[in-house]
Coordinates of C-alpha atoms in Angstrom, one line a residue:
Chain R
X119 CA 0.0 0.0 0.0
X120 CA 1.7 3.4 -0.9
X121 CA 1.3 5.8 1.8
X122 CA 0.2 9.4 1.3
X123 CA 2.4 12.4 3.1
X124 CA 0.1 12.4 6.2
X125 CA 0.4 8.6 6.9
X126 CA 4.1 9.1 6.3
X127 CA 4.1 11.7 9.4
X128 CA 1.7 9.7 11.2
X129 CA 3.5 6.5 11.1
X130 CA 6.9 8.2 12.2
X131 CA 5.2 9.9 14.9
X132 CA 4.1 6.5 15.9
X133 CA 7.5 5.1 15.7
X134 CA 9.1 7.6 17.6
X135 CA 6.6 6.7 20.9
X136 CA 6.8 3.2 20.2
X137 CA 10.6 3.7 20.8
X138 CA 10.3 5.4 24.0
X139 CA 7.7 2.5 25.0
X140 CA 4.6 4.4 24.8
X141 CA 1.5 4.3 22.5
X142 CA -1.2 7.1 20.9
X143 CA -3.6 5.8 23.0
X144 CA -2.1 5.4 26.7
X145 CA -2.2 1.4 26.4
X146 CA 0.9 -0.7 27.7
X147 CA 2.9 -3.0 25.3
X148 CA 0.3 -5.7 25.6
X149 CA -2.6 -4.2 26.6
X150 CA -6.1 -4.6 24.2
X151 CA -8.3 -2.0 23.4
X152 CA -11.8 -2.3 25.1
X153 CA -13.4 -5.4 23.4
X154 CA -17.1 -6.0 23.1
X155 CA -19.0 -8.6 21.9
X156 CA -22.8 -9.1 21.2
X157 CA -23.9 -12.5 20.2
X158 CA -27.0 -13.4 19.0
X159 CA -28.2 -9.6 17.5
X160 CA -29.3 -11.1 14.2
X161 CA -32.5 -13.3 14.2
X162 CA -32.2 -15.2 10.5
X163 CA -28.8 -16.3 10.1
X164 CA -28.6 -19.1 12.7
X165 CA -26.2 -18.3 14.8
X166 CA -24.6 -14.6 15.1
X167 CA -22.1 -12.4 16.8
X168 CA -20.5 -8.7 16.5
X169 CA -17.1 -7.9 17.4
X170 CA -15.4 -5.1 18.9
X171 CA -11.6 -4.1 19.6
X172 CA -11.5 -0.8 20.1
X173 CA -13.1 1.0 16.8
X174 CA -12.5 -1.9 14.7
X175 CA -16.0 -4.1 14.1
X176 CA -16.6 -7.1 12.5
X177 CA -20.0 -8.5 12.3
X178 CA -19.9 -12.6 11.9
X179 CA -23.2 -14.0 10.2
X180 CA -23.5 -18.3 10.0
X181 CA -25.8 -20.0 8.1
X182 CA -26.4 -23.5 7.4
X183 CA -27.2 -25.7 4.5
X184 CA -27.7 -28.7 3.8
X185 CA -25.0 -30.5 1.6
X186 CA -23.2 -33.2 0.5
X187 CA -20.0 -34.2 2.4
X188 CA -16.5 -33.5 1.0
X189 CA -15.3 -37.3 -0.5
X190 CA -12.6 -37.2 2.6
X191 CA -14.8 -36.9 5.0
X192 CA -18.3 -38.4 4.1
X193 CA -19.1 -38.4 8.1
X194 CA -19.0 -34.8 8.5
X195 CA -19.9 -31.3 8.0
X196 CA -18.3 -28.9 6.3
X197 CA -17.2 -25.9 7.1
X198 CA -16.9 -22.6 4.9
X199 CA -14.8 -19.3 5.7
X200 CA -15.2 -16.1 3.8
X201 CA -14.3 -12.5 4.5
X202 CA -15.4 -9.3 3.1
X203 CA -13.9 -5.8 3.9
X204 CA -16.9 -3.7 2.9
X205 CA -15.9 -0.4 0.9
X206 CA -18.3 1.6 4.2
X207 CA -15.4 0.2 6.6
X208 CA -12.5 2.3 5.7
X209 CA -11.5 4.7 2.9
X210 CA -8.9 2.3 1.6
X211 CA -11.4 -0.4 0.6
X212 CA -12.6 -0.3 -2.3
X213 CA -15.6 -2.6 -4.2
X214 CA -15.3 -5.4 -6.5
X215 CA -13.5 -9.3 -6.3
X216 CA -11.7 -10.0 -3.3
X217 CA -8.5 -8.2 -2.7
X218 CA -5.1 -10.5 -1.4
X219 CA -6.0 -8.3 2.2
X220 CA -9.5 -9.8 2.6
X221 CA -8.7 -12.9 1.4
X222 CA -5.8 -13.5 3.8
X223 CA -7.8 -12.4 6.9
X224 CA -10.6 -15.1 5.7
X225 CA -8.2 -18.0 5.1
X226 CA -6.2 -16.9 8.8
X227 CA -9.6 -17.1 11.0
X228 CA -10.9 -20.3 9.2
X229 CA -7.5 -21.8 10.2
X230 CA -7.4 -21.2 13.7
X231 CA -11.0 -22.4 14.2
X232 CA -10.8 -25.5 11.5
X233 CA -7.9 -26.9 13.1
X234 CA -8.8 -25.7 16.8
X235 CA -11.4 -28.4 15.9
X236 CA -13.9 -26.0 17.2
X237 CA -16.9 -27.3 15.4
X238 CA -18.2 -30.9 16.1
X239 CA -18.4 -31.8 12.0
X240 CA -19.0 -35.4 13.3
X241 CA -22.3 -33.7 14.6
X242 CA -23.6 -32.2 11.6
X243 CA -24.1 -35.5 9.8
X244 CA -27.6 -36.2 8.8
X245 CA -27.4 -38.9 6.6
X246 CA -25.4 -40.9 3.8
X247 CA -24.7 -38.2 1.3
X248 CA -26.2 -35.4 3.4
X249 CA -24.3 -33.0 5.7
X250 CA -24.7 -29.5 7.1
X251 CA -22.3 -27.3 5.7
X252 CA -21.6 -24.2 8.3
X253 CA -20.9 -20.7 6.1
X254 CA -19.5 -18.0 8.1
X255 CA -19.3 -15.2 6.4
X256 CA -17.2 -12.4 8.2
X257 CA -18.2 -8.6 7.7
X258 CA -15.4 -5.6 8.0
X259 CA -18.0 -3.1 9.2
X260 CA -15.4 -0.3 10.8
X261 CA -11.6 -1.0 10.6
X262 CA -8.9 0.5 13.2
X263 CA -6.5 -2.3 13.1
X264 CA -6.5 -6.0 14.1
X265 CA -8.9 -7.2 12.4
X266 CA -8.3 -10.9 13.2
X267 CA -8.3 -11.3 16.6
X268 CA -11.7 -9.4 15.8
X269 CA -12.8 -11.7 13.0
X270 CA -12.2 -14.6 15.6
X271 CA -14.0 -13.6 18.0
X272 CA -16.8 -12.8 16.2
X273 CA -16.7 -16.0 14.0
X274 CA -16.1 -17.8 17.9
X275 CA -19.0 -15.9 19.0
X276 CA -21.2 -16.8 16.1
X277 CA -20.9 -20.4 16.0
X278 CA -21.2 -20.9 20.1
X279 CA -24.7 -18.9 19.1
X280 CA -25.8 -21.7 16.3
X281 CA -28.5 -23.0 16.5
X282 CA -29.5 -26.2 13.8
X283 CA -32.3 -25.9 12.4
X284 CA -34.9 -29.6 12.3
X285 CA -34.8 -32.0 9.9
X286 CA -37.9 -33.4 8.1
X287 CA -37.6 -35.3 5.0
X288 CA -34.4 -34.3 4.1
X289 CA -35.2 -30.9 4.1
X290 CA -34.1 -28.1 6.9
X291 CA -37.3 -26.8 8.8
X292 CA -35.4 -23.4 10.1
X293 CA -38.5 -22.1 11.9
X294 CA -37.7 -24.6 14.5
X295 CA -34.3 -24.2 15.9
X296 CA -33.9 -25.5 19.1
X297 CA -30.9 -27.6 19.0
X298 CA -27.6 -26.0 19.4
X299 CA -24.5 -26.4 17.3
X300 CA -22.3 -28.4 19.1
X301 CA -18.6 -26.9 20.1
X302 CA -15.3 -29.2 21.1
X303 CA -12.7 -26.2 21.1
X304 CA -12.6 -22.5 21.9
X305 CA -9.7 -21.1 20.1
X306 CA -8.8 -17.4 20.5
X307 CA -6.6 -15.0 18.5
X308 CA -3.7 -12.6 19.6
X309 CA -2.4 -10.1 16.9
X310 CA 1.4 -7.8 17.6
X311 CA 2.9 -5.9 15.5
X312 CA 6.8 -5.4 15.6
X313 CA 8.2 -1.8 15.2
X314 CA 11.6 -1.5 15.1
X315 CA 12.6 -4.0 18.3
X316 CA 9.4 -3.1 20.1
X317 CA 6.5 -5.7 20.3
X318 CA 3.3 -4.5 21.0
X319 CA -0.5 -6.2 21.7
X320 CA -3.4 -5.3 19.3
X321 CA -2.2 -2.9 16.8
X322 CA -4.5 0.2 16.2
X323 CA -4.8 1.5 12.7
X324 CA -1.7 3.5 12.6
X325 CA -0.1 1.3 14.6
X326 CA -0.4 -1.5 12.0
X327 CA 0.5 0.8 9.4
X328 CA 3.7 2.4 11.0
X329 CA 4.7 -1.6 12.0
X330 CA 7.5 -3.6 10.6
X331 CA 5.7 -6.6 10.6
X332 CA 2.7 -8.7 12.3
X333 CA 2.3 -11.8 13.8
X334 CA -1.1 -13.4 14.3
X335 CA -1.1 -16.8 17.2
X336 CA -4.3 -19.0 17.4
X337 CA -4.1 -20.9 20.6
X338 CA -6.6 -22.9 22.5
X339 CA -5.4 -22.5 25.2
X340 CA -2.8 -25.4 25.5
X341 CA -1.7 -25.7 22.1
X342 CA -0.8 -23.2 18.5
X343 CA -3.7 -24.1 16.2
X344 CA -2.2 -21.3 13.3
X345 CA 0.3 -18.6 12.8
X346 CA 0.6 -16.1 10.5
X347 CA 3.0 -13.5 9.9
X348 CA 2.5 -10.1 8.0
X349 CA 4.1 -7.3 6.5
X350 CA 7.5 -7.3 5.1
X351 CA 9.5 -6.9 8.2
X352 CA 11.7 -9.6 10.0
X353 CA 11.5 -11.4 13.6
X354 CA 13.4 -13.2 15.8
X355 CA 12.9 -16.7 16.8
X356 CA 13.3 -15.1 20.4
X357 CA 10.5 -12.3 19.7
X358 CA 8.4 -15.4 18.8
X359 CA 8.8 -17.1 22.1
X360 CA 7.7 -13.8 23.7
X361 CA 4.9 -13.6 21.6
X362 CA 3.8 -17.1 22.1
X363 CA 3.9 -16.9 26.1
X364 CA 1.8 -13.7 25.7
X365 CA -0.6 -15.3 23.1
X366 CA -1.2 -18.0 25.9
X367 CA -1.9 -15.6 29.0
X368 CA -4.1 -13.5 27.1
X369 CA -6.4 -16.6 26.0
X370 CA -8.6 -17.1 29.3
X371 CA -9.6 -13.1 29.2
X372 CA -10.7 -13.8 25.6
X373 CA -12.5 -17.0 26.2
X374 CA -14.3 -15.5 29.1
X375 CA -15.4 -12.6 26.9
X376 CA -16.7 -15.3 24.3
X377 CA -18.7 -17.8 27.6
X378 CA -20.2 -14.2 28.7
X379 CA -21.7 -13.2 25.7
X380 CA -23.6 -16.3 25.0
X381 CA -26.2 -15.6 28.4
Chain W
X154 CA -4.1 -31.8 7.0
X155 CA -5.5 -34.4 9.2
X156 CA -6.5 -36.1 5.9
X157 CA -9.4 -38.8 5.1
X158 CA -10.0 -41.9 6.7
X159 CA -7.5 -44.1 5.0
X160 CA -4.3 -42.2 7.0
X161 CA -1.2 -44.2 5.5
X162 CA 1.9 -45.1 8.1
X163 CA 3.7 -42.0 7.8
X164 CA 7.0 -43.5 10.2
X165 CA 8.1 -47.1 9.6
X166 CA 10.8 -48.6 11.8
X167 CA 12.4 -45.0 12.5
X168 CA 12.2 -43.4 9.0
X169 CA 9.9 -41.8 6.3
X170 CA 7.9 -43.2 4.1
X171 CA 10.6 -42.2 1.2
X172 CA 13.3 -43.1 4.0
X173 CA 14.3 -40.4 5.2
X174 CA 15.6 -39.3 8.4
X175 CA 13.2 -36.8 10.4
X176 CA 15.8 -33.8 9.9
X177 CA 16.6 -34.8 6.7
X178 CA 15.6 -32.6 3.3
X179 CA 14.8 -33.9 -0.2
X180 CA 17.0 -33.5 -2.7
X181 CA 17.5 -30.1 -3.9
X182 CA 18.7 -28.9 -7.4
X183 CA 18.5 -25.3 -8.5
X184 CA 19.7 -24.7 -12.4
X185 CA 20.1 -20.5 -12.6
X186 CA 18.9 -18.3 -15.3
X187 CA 17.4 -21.0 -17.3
X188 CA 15.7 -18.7 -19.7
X189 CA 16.4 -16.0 -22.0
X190 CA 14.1 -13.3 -22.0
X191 CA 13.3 -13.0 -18.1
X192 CA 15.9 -10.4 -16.5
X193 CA 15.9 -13.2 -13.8
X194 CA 15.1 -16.7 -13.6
X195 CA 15.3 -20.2 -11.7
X196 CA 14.4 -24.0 -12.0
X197 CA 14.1 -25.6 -9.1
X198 CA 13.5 -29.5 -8.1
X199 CA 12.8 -30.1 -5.0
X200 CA 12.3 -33.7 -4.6
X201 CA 9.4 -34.3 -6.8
X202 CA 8.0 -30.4 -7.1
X203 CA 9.1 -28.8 -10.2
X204 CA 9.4 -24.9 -10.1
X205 CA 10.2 -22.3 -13.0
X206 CA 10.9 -18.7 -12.2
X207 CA 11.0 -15.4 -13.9
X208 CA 11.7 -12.3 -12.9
X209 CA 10.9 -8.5 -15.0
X210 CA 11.8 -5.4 -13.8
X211 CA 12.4 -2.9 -12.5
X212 CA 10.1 -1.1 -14.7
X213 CA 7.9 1.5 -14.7
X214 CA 4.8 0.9 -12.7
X215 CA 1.6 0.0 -14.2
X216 CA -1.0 0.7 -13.6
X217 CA 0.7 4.2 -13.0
X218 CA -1.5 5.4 -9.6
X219 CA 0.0 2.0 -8.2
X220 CA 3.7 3.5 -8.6
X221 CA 5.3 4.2 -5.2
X222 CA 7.3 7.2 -5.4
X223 CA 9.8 6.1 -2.4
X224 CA 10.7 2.5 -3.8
X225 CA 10.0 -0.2 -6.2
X226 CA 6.5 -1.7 -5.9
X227 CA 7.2 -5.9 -5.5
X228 CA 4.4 -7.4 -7.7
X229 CA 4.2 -11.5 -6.9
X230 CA 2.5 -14.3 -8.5
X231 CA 2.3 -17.7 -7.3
X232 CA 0.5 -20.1 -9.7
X233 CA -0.1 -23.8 -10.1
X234 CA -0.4 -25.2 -13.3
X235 CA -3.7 -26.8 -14.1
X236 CA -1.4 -30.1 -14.3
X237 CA 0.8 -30.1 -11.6
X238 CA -1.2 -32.2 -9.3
X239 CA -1.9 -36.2 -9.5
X240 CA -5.8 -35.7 -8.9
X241 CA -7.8 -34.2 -11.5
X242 CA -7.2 -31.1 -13.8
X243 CA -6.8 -27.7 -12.1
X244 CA -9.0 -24.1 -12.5
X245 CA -6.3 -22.3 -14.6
X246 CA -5.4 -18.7 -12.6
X247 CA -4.6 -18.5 -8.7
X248 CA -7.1 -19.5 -6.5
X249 CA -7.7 -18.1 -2.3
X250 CA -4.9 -20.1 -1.7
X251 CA -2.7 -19.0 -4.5
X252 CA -4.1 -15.3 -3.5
X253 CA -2.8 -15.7 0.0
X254 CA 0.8 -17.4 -0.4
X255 CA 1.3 -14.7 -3.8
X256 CA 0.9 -12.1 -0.7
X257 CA 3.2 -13.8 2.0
X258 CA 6.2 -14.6 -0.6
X259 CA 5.5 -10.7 -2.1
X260 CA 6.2 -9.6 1.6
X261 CA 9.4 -11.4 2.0
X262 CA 11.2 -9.9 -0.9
X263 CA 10.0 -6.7 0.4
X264 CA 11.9 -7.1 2.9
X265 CA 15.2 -8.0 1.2
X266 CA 15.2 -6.6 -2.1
X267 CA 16.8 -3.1 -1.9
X268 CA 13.5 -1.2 -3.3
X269 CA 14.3 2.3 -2.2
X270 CA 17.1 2.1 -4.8
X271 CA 13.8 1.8 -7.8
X272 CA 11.2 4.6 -7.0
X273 CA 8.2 4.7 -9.3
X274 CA 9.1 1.0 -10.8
X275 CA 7.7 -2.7 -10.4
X276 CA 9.5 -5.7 -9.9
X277 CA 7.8 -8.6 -11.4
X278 CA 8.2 -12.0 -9.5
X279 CA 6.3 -15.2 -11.6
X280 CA 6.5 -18.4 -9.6
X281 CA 5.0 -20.9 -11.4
X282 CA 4.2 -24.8 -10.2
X283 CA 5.1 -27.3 -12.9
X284 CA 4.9 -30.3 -10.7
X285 CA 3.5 -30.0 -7.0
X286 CA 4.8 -32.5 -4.4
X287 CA 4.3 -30.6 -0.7
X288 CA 6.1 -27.6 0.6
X289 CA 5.9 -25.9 -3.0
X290 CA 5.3 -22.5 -1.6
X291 CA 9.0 -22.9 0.2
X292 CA 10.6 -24.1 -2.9
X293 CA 9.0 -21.5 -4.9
X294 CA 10.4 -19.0 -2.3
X295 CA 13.9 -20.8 -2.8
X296 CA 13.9 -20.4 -6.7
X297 CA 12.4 -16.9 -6.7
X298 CA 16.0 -15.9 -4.5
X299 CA 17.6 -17.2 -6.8
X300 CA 16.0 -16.0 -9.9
X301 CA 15.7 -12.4 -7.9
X302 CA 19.5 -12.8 -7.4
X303 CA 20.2 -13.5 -11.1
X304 CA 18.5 -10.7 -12.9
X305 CA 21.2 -8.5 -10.6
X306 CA 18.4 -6.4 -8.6
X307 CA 20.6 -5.8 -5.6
X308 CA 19.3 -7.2 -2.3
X309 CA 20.1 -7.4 1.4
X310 CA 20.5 -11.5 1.6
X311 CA 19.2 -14.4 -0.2
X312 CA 16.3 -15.8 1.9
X313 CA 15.8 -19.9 1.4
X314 CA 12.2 -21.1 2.6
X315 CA 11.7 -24.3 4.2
X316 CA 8.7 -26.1 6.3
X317 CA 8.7 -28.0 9.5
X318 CA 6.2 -29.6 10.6
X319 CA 5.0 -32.7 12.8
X320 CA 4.1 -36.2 12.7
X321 CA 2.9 -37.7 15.8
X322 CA 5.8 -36.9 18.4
X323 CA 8.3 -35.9 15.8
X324 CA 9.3 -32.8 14.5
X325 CA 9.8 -33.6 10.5
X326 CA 11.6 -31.1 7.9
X327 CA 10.3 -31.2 4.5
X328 CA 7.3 -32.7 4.0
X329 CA 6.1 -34.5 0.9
X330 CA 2.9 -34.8 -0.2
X331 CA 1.7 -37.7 1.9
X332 CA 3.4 -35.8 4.7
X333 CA 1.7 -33.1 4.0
X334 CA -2.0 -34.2 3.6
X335 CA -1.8 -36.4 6.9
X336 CA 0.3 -35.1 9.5
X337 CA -0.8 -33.4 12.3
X338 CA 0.6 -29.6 12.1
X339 CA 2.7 -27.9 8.8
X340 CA 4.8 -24.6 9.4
X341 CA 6.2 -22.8 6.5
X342 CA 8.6 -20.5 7.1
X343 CA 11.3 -18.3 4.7
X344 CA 14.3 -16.8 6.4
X345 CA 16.9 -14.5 6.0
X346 CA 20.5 -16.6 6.9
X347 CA 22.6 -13.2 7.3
X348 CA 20.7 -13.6 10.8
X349 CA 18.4 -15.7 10.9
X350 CA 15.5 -13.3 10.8
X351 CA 12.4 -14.8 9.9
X352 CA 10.8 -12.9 6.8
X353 CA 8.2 -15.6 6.2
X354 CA 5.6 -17.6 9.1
X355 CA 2.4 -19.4 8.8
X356 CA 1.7 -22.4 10.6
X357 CA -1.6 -24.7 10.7
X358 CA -2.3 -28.0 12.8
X359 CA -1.1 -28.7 16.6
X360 CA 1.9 -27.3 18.0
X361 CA 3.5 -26.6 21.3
X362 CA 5.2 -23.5 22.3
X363 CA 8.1 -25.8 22.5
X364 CA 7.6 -27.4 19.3
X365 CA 7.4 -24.3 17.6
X366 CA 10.6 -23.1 18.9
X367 CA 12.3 -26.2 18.4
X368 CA 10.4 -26.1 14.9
X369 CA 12.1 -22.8 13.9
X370 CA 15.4 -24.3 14.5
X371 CA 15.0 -27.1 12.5
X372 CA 14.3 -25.1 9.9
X373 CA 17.1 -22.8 10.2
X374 CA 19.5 -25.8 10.9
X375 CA 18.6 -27.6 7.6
X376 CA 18.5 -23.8 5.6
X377 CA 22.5 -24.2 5.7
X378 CA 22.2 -27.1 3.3
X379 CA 19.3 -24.9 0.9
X380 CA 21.9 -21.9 1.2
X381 CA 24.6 -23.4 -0.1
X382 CA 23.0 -25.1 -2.7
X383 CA 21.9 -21.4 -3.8
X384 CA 25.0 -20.0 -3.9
X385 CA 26.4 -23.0 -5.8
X386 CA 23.9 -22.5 -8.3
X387 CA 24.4 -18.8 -9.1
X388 CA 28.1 -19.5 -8.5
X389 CA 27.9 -22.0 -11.9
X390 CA 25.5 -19.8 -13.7
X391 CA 28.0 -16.8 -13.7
X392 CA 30.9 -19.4 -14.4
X393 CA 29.2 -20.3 -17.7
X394 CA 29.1 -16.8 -18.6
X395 CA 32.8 -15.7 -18.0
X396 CA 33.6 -19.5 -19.6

């Protein structure tokens, strides 16, 4: 992304505090921005939640439909990540086909949930040749930053909100939803950004565009479930190990953020 | 990953199923500046994938609003041909996936090509899949050094790539395609062997912290061997030319 003459300023403005270990906002090196999250605020999509870290918002929507299994796996459900940045979410996005951006952030969040095993696929099998297949669809709604630790939680929050619709002659009946999905893993997502030898927690806007480099860390907890680095700048293996420790003491806040908004 | 429900032995008495040695890479050979008209270019075999690379550039930047006035604009594609796979014919163009790794690979020669020296231009980077076998996003990172390295651009270092990954209790270097579709974790990684920066990261499955540590220097412990073989190959491309 070329940067005009006032992201220039702002990004060595941000650079210069980052060196002297402070941040735009007042926030400590690994400190998140206040987080919110509403499951449950859409009625037709069957299952729902809205993320929020700091001014950046992603709305998760999940729908299901019956389908026929993938030939690897003719036992289970599928499942089906997609992301949009929606042109009203920033002034850099623009409209038509998928840019590399969106379709990173998609393919980053589906990993940490697919192999976090979060969904029960073994559950969603109706019969031979007929499965549920789980879309989530991820929508950019405001961006400041981070936007996958906020697309994880809201894709999180959306599925621990599904509800599968009935069943009757091969055909889903969604006016009755009363069974929920059911959910093995919660997996959460920790985002820093690297400027110059600084590491710091839940890049901002700015702070994402003044950074080095990125590095994203699924965890469940007790394992890595995905990584994924960004941005053209360089780490350490000791940086990583930092990270990693961080990634794993930030994970109970998160998940008791995602158990609290399912009341 | 994970894989269907006919999972293959992947270890038999201590080794691979090719024979290898957990540590142990495939066979490597890089030919430079295979072809005539790209400023830069590489053929790499890596085991059984099959990699051709070109490089253009610099030149000026089009579409012209996309030129960078500070330094060269990286342009990347990474593409698997339609027949590079054993299972049926592919969609021709790059896919999410191809959309993804084009970005990732892009960023790492970012980060060591010397753009500030190139304002206003693009540098064109074409990886291209002729036969995929597992891990061909790090050979096609390996060949594009090369080819990047060849068409005399000047750059900082001459990242390799290379993926580590795991198969039940063991940490495993290099996976091939069996590997690859049912082991339990794959982390693909480039880095930069001036000091041992890591330009490149992505990692699905199940890992430990440990394991991901311990992961990392696998990889950088087998990069020596992708290194060299590098330099050897740019080393007999420019001794063909003084010949």
């Amino acid at each position: 992304m070329t940067m005009d003459a006032m992201d220039t300023v702002k990004a060595s403005h941000i650079r210069t505090m980052i060196a002297g270990n402070a941040r735009e906002d007042g926030r400590g090196a690994y400190d998140f921005r206040d987080i919110k999250l509403t499951a449950g605020l859409l009625q037709n999509a069957e299952g729902s939640a809205q993320a929020q870290i700091g001014n950046t918002t992603v709305l998760a929507g999940v729908k299901l439909d019956i389908e026929e299994p993938m030939p690897d796996t003719p036992k289970q459900g599928n499942l089906i990540m997609s992301a949009e940045l929606l042109p009203l979410a920033s002034e850099a996005y623009e409209t038509g086909p998928p840019s590399p951006q969106a379709i990173e952030f998609g393919r980053v969040v589906d990993r940490g949930i697919r192999h976090g095993n979060c969904i029960d696929l073994e559950s969603l099998f109706i019969e031979d040749e007929k499965v549920w297949t789980v879309f989530i669809d991820l929508y950019v709604l405001n961006y400041d930053g981070n936007l996958f630790d906020a697309g994880t939680l809201a894709a999180m929050g959306a599925l621990m909100n599904t509800k599968v619709p009935k069943v009757e002659d091969g055909e889903a009946v969604r006016e009755d939803r009363t069974k929920k999905m059911k959910i093995n893993n919660i997996v959460t997502s920790t985002t820093f950004a690297k400027i110059k030898d600084k590491i710091i927690l839940d890049p901002n806007g700015d702070e994402e565009m003044a950074a080095d480099c990125r590095l994203t860390i699924a965890t469940d907890g007790e394992k890595v479930k995905s990584m994924q680095k960004g941005k053209s700048g360089g780490l350490f293996k000791s940086e990583i190990e930092e990270m990693l420790g961080t990634a794993f003491n930030k994970h109970k806040g998160l998940k008791d953020i995602l158990e609290s908004s399912q009341v | 990953m994970g894989g269907g429900p006919n999972k293959p032995e992947l270890v038999i008495k201590g080794k691979r199923t090719d024979g290898r040695d957990f540590n142990e890479l495939r066979p490597i050979k890089i030919t430079a500046s295979p072809l005539e008209n790209a400023g830069g270019s590489a053929y790499l075999e890596w085991g059984n994938n099959k990699v051709m690379c070109g490089v253009y550039g610099p030149k000026e930047a089009n579409p012209r609003h996309l030129a960078d006035p500070t330094q060269a604009v990286i342009k990347c594609r990474y593409m698997m041909a339609p027949f590079s796979s054993l299972s049926e014919h592919g969609r021709s163009g790059p896919n999410r996936r191809a959309t993804e790794i084009s970005k990732v690979v892009k960023e790492v020669f970012e980060n060591v090509v010397m753009t500030k020296e190139y304002p206003g231009s693009q540098i064109e980077v074409y990886i291209e899949i002729l036969q995929g076998d597992g891990g061909t996003r790090v050979a096609g990172v390996t060949a594009a050094a090369v080819a990047l390295a060849t068409s005399g651009i000047p750059m900082r270092d001459l990242p390799y790539a290379v993926s580590v990954g795991r198969i039940g209790d063991h940490l495993t270097v290099d996976f091939n395609m069996i590997e690859d579709n049912y082991s339990d974790s794959d982390m693909p990684m480039a880095i930069a062997p001036r000091n041992n920066e890591i330009l490149l990261l992505q990692m699905d499955g199940d890992l430990t912290k440990q394991q991901v540590l311990d992961g990392i220097q696998m990889g950088i412990d087998a990069g020596k061997q992708i290194t060299e073989i590098q330099r050897n190959a740019l080393k007999a491309a420019y001794e063909a030319t003084t010949k």
